[in-house]
Coordinates of C-alpha atoms in Angstrom, one line a residue:
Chain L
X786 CA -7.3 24.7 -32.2
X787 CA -7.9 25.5 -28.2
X788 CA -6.1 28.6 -27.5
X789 CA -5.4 27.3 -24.5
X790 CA -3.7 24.2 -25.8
X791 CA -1.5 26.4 -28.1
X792 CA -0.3 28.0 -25.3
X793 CA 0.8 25.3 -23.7
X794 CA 3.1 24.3 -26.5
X795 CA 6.2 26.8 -25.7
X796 CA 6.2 25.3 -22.3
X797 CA 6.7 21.5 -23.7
X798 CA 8.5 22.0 -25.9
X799 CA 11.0 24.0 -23.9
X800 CA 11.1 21.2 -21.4
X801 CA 11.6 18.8 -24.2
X802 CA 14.1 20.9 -25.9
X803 CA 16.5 21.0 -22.9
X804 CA 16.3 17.5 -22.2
X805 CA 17.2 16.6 -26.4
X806 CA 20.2 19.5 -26.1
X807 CA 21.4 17.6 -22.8
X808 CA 21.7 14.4 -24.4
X809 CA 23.3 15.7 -27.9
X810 CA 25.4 17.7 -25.7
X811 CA 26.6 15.2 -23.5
X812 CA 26.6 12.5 -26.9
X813 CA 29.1 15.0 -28.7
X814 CA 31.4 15.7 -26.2
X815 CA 32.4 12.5 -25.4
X816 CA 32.7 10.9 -28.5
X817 CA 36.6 12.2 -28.8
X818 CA 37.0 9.4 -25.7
X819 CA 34.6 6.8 -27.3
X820 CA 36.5 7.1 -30.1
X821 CA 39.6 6.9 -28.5
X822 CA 39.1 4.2 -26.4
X823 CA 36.2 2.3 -27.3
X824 CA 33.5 -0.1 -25.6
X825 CA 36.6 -0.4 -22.9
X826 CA 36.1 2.9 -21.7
X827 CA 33.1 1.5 -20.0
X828 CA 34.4 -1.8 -19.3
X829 CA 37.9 -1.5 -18.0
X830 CA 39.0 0.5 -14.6
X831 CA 42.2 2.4 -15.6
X832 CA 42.6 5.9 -14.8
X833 CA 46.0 7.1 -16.9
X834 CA 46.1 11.2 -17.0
X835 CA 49.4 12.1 -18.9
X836 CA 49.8 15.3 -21.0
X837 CA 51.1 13.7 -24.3
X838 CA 47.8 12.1 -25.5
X839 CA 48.9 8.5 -27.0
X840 CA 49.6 7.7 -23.7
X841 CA 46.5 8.9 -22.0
X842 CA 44.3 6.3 -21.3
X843 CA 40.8 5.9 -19.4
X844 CA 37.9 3.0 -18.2
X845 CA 35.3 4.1 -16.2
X846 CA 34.3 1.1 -14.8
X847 CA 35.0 1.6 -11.4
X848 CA 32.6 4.7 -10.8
X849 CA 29.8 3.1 -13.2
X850 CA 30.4 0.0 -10.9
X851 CA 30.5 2.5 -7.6
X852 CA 27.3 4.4 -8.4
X853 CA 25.4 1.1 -8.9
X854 CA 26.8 -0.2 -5.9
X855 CA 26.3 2.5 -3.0
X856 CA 22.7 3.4 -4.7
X857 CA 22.0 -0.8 -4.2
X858 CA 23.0 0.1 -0.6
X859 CA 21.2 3.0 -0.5
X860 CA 17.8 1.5 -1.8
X861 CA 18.3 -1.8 0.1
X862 CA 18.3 0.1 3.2
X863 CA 15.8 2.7 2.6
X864 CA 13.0 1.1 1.5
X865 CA 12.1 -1.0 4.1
X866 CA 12.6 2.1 6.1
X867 CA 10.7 4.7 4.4
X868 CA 7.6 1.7 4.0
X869 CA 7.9 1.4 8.0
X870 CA 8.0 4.7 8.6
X871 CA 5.1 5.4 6.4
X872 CA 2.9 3.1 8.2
X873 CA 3.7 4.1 11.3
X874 CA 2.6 8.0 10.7
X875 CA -0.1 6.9 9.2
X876 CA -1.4 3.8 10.9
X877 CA 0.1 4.4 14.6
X878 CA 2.0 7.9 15.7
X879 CA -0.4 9.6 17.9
X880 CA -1.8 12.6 16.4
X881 CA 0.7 15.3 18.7
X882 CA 3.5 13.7 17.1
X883 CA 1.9 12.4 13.3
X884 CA 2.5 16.4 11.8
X885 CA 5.8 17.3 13.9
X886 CA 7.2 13.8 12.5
X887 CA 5.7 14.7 9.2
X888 CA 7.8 18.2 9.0
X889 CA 10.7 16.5 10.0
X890 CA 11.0 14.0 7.1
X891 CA 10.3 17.2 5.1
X892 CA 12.6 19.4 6.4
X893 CA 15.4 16.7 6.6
X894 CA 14.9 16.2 2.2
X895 CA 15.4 20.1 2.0
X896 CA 18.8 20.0 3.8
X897 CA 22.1 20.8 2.0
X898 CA 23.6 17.6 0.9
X899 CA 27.2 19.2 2.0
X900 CA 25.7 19.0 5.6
X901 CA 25.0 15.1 5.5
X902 CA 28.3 15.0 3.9
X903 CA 30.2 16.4 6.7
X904 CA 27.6 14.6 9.3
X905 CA 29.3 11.5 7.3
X906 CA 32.5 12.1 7.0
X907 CA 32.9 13.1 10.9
X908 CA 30.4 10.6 12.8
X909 CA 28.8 8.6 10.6
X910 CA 32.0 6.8 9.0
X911 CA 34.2 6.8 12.3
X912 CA 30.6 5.3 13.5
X913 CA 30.6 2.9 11.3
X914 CA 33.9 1.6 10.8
X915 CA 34.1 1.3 14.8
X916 CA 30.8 -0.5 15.9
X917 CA 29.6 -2.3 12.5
X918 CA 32.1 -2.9 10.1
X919 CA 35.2 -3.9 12.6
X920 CA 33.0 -6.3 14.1
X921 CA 31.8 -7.8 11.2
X922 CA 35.5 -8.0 9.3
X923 CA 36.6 -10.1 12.6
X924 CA 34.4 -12.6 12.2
X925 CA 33.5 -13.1 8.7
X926 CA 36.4 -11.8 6.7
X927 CA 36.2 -15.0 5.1
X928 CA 33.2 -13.8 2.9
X929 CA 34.3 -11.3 0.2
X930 CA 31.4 -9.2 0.8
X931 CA 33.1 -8.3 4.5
X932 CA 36.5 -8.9 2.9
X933 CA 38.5 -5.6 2.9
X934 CA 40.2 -3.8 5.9
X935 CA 38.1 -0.8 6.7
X936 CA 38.8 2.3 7.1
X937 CA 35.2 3.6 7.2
X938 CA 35.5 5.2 3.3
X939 CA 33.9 3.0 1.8
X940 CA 30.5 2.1 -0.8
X941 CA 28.8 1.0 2.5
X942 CA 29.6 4.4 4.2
X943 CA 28.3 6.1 1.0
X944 CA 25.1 3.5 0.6
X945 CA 24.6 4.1 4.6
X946 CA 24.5 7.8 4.1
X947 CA 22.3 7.6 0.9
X948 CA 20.0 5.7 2.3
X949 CA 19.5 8.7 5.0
X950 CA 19.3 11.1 2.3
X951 CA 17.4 9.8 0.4
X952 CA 14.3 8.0 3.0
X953 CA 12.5 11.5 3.5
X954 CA 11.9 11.1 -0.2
X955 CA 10.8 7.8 -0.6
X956 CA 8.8 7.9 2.7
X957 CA 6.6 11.0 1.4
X958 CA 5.5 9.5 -2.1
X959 CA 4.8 6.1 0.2
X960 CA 2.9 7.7 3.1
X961 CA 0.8 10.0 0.8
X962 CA -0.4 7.6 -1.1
X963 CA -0.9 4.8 1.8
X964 CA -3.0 7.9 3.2
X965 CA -5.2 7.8 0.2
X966 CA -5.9 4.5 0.2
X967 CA -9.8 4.0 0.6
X968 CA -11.1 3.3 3.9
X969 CA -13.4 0.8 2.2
X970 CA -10.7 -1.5 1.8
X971 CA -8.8 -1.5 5.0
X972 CA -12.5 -2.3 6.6
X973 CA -13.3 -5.0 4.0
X974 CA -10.1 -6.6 4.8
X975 CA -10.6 -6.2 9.1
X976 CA -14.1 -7.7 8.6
X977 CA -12.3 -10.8 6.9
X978 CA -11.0 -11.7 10.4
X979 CA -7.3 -10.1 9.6
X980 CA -5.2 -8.8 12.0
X981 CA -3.6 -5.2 11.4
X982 CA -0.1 -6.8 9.7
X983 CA -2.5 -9.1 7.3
X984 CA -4.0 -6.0 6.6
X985 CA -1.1 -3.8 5.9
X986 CA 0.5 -6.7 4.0
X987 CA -2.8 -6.7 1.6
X988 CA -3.0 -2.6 1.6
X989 CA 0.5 -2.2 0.5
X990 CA 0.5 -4.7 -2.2
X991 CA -2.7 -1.7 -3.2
X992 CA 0.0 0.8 -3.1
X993 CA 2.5 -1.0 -5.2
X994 CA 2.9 1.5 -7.9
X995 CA 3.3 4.2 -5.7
X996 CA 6.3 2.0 -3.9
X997 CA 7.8 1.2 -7.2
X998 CA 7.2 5.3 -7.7
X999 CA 9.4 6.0 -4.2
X1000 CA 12.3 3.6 -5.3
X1001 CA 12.4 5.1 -8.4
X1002 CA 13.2 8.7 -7.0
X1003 CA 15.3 7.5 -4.3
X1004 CA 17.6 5.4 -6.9
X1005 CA 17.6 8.9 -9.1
X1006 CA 17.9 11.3 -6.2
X1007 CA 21.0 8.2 -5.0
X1008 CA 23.1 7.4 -8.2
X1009 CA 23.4 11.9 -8.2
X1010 CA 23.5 12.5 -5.0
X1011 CA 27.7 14.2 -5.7
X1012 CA 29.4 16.2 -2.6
X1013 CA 28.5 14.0 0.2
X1014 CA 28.6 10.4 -1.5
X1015 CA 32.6 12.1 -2.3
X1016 CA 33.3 13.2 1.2
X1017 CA 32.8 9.6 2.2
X1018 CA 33.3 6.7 -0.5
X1019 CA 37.1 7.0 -0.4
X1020 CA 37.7 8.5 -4.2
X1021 CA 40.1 5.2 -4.9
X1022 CA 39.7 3.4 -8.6
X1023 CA 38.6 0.4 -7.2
X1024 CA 36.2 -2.6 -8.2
X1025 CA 35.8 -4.3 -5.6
X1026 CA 33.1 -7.0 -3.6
X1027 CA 33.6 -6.3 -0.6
X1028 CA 31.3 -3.4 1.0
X1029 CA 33.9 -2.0 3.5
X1030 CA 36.2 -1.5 0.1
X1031 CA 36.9 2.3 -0.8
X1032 CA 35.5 3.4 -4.1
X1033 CA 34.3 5.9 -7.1
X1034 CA 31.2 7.0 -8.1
X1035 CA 30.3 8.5 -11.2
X1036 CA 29.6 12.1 -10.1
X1037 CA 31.9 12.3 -7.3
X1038 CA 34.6 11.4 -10.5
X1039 CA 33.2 14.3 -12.3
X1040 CA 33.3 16.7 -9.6
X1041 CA 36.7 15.6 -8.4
X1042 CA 38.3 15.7 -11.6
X1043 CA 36.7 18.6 -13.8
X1044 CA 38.8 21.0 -12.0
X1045 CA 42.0 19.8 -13.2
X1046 CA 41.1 17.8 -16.5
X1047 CA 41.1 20.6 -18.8
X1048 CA 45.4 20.5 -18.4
X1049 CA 44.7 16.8 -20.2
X1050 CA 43.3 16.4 -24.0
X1051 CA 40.7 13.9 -23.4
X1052 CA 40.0 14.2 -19.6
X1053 CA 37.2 16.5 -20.6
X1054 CA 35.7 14.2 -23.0
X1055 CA 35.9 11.0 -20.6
X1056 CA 34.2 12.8 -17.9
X1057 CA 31.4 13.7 -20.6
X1058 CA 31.6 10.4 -21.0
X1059 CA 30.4 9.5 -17.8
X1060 CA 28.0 12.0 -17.6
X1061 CA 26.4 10.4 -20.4
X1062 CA 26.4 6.7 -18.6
X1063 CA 24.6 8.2 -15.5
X1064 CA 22.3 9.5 -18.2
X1065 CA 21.8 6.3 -20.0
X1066 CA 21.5 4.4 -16.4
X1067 CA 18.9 6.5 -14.8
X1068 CA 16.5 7.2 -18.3
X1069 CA 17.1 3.5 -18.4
X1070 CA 16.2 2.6 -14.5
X1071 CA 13.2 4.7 -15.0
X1072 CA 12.2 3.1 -18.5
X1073 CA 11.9 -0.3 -16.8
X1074 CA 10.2 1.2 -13.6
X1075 CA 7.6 2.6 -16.2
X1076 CA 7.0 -0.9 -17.9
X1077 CA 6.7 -2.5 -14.9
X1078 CA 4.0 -0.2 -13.8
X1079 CA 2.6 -0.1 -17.1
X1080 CA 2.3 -4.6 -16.3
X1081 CA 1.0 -3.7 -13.0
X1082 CA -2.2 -1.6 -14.2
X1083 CA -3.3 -3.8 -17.2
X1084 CA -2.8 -7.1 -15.3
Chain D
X797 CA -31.9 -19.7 19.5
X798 CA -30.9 -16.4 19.1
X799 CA -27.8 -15.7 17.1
X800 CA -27.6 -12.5 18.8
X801 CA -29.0 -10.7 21.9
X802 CA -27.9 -7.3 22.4
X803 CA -29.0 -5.6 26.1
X804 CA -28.7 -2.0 26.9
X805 CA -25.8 -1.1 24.0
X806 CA -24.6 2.4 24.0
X807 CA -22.5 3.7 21.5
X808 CA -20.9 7.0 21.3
X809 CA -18.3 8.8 19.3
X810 CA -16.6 11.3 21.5
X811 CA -19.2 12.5 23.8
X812 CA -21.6 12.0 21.7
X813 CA -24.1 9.2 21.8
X814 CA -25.4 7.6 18.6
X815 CA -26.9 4.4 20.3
X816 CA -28.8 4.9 23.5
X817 CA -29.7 1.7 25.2
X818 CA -30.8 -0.7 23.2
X819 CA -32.3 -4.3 23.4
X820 CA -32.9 -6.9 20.6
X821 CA -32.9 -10.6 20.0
X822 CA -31.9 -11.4 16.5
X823 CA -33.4 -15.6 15.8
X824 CA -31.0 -17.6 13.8
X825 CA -31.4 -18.6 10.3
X826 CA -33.9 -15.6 10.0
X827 CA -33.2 -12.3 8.2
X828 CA -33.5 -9.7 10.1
X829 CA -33.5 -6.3 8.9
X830 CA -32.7 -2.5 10.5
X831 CA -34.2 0.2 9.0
X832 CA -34.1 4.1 9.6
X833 CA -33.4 7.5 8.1
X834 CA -30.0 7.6 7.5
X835 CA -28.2 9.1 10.5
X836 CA -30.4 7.0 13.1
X837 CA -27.8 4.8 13.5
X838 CA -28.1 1.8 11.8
X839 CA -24.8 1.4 10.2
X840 CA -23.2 1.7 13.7
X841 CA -25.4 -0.7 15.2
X842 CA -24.5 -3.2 12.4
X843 CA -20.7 -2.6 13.0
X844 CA -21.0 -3.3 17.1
X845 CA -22.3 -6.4 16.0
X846 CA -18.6 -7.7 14.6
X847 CA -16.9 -5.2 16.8
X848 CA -15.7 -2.9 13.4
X849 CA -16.5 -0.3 15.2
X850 CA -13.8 -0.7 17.3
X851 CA -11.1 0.6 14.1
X852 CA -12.4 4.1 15.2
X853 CA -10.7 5.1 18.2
X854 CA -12.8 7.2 18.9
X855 CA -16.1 5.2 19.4
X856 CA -16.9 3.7 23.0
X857 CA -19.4 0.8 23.2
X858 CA -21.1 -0.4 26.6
X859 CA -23.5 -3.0 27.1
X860 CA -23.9 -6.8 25.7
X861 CA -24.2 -8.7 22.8
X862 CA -23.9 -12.2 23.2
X863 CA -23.5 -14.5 20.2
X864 CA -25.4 -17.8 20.4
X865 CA -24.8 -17.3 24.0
X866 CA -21.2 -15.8 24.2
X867 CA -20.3 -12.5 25.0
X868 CA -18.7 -11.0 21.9
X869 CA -16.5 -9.0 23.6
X870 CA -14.7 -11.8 25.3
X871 CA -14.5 -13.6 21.7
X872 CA -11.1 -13.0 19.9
X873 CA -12.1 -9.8 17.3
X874 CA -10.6 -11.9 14.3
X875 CA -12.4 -15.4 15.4
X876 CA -15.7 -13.2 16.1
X877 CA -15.1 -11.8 12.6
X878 CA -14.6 -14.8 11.1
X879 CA -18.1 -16.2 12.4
X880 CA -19.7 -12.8 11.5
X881 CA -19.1 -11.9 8.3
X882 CA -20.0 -8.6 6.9
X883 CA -20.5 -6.8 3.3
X884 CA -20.6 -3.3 2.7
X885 CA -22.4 -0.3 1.0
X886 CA -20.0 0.2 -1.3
X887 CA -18.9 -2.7 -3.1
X888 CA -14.8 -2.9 -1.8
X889 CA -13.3 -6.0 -3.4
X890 CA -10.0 -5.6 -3.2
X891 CA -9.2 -4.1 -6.6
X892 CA -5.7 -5.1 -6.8
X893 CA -5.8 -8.7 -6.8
X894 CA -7.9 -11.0 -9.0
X895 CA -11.6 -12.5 -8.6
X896 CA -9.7 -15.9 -7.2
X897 CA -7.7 -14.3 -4.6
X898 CA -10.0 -11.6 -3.2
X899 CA -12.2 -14.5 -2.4
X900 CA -9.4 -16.8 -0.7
X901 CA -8.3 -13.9 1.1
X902 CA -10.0 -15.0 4.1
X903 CA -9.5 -18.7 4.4
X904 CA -6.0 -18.5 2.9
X905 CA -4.7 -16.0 6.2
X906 CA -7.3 -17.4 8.6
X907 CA -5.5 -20.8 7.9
X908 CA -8.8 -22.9 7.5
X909 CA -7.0 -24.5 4.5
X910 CA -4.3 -27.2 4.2
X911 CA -3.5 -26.8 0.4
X912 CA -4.2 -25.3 -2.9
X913 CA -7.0 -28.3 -3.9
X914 CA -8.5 -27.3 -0.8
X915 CA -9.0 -23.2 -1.5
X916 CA -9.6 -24.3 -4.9
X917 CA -12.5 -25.6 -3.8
X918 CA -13.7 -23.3 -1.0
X919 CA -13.2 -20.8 -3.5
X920 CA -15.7 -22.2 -6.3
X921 CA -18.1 -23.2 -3.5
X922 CA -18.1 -19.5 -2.4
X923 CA -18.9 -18.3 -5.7
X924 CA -21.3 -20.6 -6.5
X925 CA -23.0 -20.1 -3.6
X926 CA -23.1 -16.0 -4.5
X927 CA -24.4 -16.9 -7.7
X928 CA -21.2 -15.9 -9.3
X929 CA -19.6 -18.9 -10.5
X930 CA -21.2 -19.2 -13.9
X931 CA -20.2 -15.3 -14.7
X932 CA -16.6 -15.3 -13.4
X933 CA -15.5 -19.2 -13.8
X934 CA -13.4 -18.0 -16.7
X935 CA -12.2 -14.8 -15.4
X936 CA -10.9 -16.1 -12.0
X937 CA -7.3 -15.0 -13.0
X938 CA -8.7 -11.4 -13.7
X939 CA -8.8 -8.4 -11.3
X940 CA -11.9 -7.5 -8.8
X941 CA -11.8 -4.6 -10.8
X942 CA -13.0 -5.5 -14.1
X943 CA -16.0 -7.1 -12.5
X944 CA -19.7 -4.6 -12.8
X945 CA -20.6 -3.0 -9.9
X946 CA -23.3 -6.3 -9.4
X947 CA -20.8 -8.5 -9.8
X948 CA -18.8 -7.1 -7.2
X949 CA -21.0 -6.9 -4.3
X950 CA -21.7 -11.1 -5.2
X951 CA -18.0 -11.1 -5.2
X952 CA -18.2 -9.8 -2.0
X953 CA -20.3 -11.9 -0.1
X954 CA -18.8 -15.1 -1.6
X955 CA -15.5 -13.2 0.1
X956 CA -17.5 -13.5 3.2
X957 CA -19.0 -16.9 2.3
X958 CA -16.1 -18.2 2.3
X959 CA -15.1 -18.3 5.4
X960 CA -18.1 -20.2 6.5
X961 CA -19.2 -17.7 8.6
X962 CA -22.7 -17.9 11.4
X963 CA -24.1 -14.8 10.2
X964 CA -23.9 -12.5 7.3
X965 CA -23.9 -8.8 7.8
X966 CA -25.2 -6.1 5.2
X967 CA -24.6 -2.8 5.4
X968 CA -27.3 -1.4 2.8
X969 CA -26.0 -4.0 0.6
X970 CA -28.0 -2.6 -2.3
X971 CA -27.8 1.0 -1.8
X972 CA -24.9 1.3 -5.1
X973 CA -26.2 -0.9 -7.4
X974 CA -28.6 -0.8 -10.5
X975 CA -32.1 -2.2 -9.9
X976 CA -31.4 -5.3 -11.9
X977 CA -28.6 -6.2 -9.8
X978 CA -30.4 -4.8 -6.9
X979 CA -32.9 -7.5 -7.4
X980 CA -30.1 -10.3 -7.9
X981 CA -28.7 -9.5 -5.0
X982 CA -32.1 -9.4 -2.8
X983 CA -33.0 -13.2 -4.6
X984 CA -29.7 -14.2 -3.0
X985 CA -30.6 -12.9 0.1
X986 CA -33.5 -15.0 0.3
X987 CA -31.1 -18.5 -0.3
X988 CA -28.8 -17.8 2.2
X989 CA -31.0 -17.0 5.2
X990 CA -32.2 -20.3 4.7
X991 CA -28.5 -21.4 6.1
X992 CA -27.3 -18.2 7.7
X993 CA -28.6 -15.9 10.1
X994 CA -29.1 -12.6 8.2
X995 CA -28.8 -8.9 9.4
X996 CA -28.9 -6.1 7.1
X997 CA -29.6 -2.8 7.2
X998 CA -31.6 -0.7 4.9
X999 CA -32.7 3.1 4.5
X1000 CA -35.7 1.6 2.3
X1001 CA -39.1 0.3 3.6
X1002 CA -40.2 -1.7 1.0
X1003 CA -37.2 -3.7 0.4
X1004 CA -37.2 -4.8 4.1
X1005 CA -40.9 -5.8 4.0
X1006 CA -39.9 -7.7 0.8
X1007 CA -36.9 -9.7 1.8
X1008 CA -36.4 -9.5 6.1
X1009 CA -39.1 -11.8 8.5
X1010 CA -38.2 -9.4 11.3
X1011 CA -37.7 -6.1 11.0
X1012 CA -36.5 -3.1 13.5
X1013 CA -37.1 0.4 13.3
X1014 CA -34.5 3.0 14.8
X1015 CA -35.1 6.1 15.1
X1016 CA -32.3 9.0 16.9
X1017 CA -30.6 5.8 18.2
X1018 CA -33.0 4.3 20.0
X1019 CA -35.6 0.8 18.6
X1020 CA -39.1 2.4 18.0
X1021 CA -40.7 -0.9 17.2
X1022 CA -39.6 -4.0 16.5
X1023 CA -41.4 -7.5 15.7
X1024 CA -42.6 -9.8 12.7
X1025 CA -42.9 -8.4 9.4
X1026 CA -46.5 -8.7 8.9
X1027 CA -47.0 -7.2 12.0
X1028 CA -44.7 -3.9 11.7
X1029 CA -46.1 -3.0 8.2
X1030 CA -49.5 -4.2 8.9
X1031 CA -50.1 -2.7 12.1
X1032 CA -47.3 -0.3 13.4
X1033 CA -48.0 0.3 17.1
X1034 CA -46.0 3.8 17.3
X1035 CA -47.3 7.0 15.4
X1036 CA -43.9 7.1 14.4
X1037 CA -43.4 3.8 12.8
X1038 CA -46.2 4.7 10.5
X1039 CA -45.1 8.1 9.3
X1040 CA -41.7 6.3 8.6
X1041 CA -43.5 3.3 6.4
X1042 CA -46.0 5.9 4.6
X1043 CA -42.6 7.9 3.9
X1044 CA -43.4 11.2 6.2
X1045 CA -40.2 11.0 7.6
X1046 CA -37.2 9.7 6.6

């Protein structure tokens, strides 16, 4: 065989490797709390730490229910954003500002997360709760989706400040590509008589897979995202409609909790647990973003 | 008639000039073809002619070019666009969407249709007008992309076809393509100029004198000689005209 080719085999199967230890790792150490507490670990919200163990008892439903939630938010928001700001570099900024707008996006997706956690929880959620979320529980409290006092912690907070974090992401795998895009086509389709939005309607729906490709990252890079999502979501075991409601997420639960849980007997274990759900739920998000693609190209 | 008359057009990109004052009457329901060595300017002559040219920011345009009479630069660029329809070098159906939509494209967002029967039927009448009905009638549903290279440039100008356009502008419409589909695509010209005024550039001698009834030479942006036919390839007036047609220069 190709030397070259062998050589390449430490390399996968390394990569391989550490993603099949992850998972058995992650499988074994929870199954203590499966065990324990079976399918309702995942499908109630009770959050009972006591030292004598038969009185211990845990449901993660509230964070699973949390991530999903804020990274809704968060994608909801973002990728009309990151689309819109594609096009504009692209299509409209003047060239003095195209790069300078450019490294900012970039520069902005290499920040610490802990600063856009304490940018949240200082101005951002006082922001919030004060100009958009007040207003909106006056008038329409009435709807469950505005239905909870706020007090600016909250999933929308958290979606709000993912959707930040995570637009310089999507907006870079979007812009490249709507770069790329032949110039053959955007000509075909201005000699058809259309106007610049007809266009762009028709050039994006080109571009598809590489939209599909940004949501994709932004949900991963979202459903993570740990330290700031906890600084502003409100840490409270809460399922709950309403977007102005405080809440969990799966890794802000993990990183609040790890530090004490070893004092509990199956703490530890539930918190593998959940590790393993935002395991299953992003190689799962990703499987079906895969298929769909796969649709898209042999249409 | 004239379909177009063009009087003292300059183009230039940045400072520099590519067309330097140039005058032409183009008759309607003729085909009329540019030729040149490639960087004489044909290609941006044909795209002042729809005002494409004006996507490059950089390009200024003075001068006139009336359309049947009217000023093109006074005409709306998507209504001018509309009545001057244009197919390119490269074959650019849109890959992404099927052979059914990338020709109802046009009348579907210029709104010239009331309902589905009615693209339905523009639709088929575009490709059967582009000799392409027969091949694709069962593969409507399928993408641009599957289509040869052939059947894409037909797919093309029944894209243009369809919107019922004045004239029909082709930017070395043959230039990618096989011989065999070459020669389709040449037969087809010589329908449609029967109905539609025809312009279409070409790097290639021959294939002007076999399918244009006027022809144009340019040469470092400016018209060397333009007339008949016959009378171009018979008896060129210029020194130059001849070296092109005998292929010293080029």
């Amino acid at each position: 065989m190709d030397k070259f080719k062998i050589s390449l085999f430490p390399n996968i199967s390394l990569i391989f490797g550490i993603f099949a230890l992850m998972l058995i790792v992650f499988f074994l150490n929870s199954l203590p709390s499966i065990q324990k507490f079976g399918i309702e670990l995942y499908t109630t919200n009770v959050w009972k730490a006591y030292e004598y163990e038969h009185e211990e008892r845990y449901g993660l439903l509230a964070a699973i229910y949390g991530s999903v939630y804020t990274s809704v938010i968060a994608l909801l928001i973002s990728i009309p954003l990151s689309i819109g700001f594609a096009i504009f570099v692209v299509d409209f900024a003047p060239k003095k500002i195209k790069e300078p707008l450019i490294v900012i996006t970039d520069v902005m997706a290499g920040l610490p997360t802990i600063l856009y956690g304490i940018w949240g929880l200082f101005v951002l959620a006082p922001f919030l709760r004060d100009y958009i979320m007040i207003p909106l529980y006056k008038t329409f409290s009435y709807i469950p989706l505005f239905s909870y006092p706020p007090t600016g912690y909250c999933y929308f907070t958290a979606g709000v400040l993912l959707a930040i974090m995570v637009t310089p992401f999507a907006t870079a795998i979007v812009r490249e590509s709507y770069r790329m895009v032949p110039r053959i086509y955007k000509e075909g389709a201005f000699a058809l008589g259309l106007t610049k939005y007809e266009t762009t309607k028709i050039l994006l729906k080109y571009i598809k897979p590489a939209i599909v490709a940004g949501t994709l990252l932004a949900f991963g890079r979202a459903i993570g995202e740990t330290v700031a999502v906890s600084l502003v979501v409100g840490n409270t075991f809460n399922v709950h409609p309403s977007l102005f409601a405080p809440g969990y997420t799966i890794s802000s639960l993990i990183a609040n909790q790890f530090g004490n849980a070893f004092i509990y007997d199956l703490m530890p274990s539930t918190l593998f647990a959940a590790g393993l759900s935002l395991f299953l739920i992003g190689l799962s998000v990703n499987l079906l973003g895969l298929q769909y693609l796969k649709r898209w190209r042999y249409a | 008639m004239n379909a177009f008359e063009v009087r003292n057009l300059r183009v230039s990109y940045d400072d520099f000039e590519i067309i330097s004052g140039i005058d032409l009457d183009i008759p309607a329901k003729t085909c009329f073809a540019i030729m040149g060595p490639s960087g004489c300017g044909k290609s941006t002559l044909l795209r002042t002619f729809n005002r494409l040219i004006e996507i490059n920011e950089n390009a200024r345009v003075s001068g006139i070019i009336k359309l049947f009479g009217k000023n093109i630069f006074e005409i709306e660029t998507s209504e001018l666009r509309r009545r001057v329809g244009m197919v390119f070098q490269i074959p650019n159906p849109f890959p992404h969407l099927s052979v059914y939509e990338n020709v109802a494209v046009g009348p579907k967002f210029n709104k010239m249709v009331k309902n589905k029967k009615e693209l339905d039927k523009i639709v088929e009448w575009a490709l059967k007008k582009a000799v392409l009905w027969d091949e694709v009638k069962d593969r409507l549903r399928e993408r641009a992309s599957n289509l040869s290279g052939g059947q894409m440039q037909r797919l093309c100008i029944a894209r243009a076809l369809a919107l019922k356009p004045e004239v029909l502008l082709m930017d070395e419409p043959t230039a990618n393509l096989d011989p065999i589909s070459a020669s389709k695509i040449e037969e087809l010209i010589h329908e449609l100029k029967k109905e539609y005024t025809m312009v279409i550039v070409t790097h290639s001698p021959s294939q002007a004198s076999r399918i244009a009834d006027y022809v144009a030479f340019l040469y470092l942006g400016k018209i060397v000689e333009i007339g008949r036919v016959e009378d171009v390839f018979e008896n060129p007036k210029h020194e130059l005209t001849e070296k092109y047609l005998t292929g010293r220069i080029g």
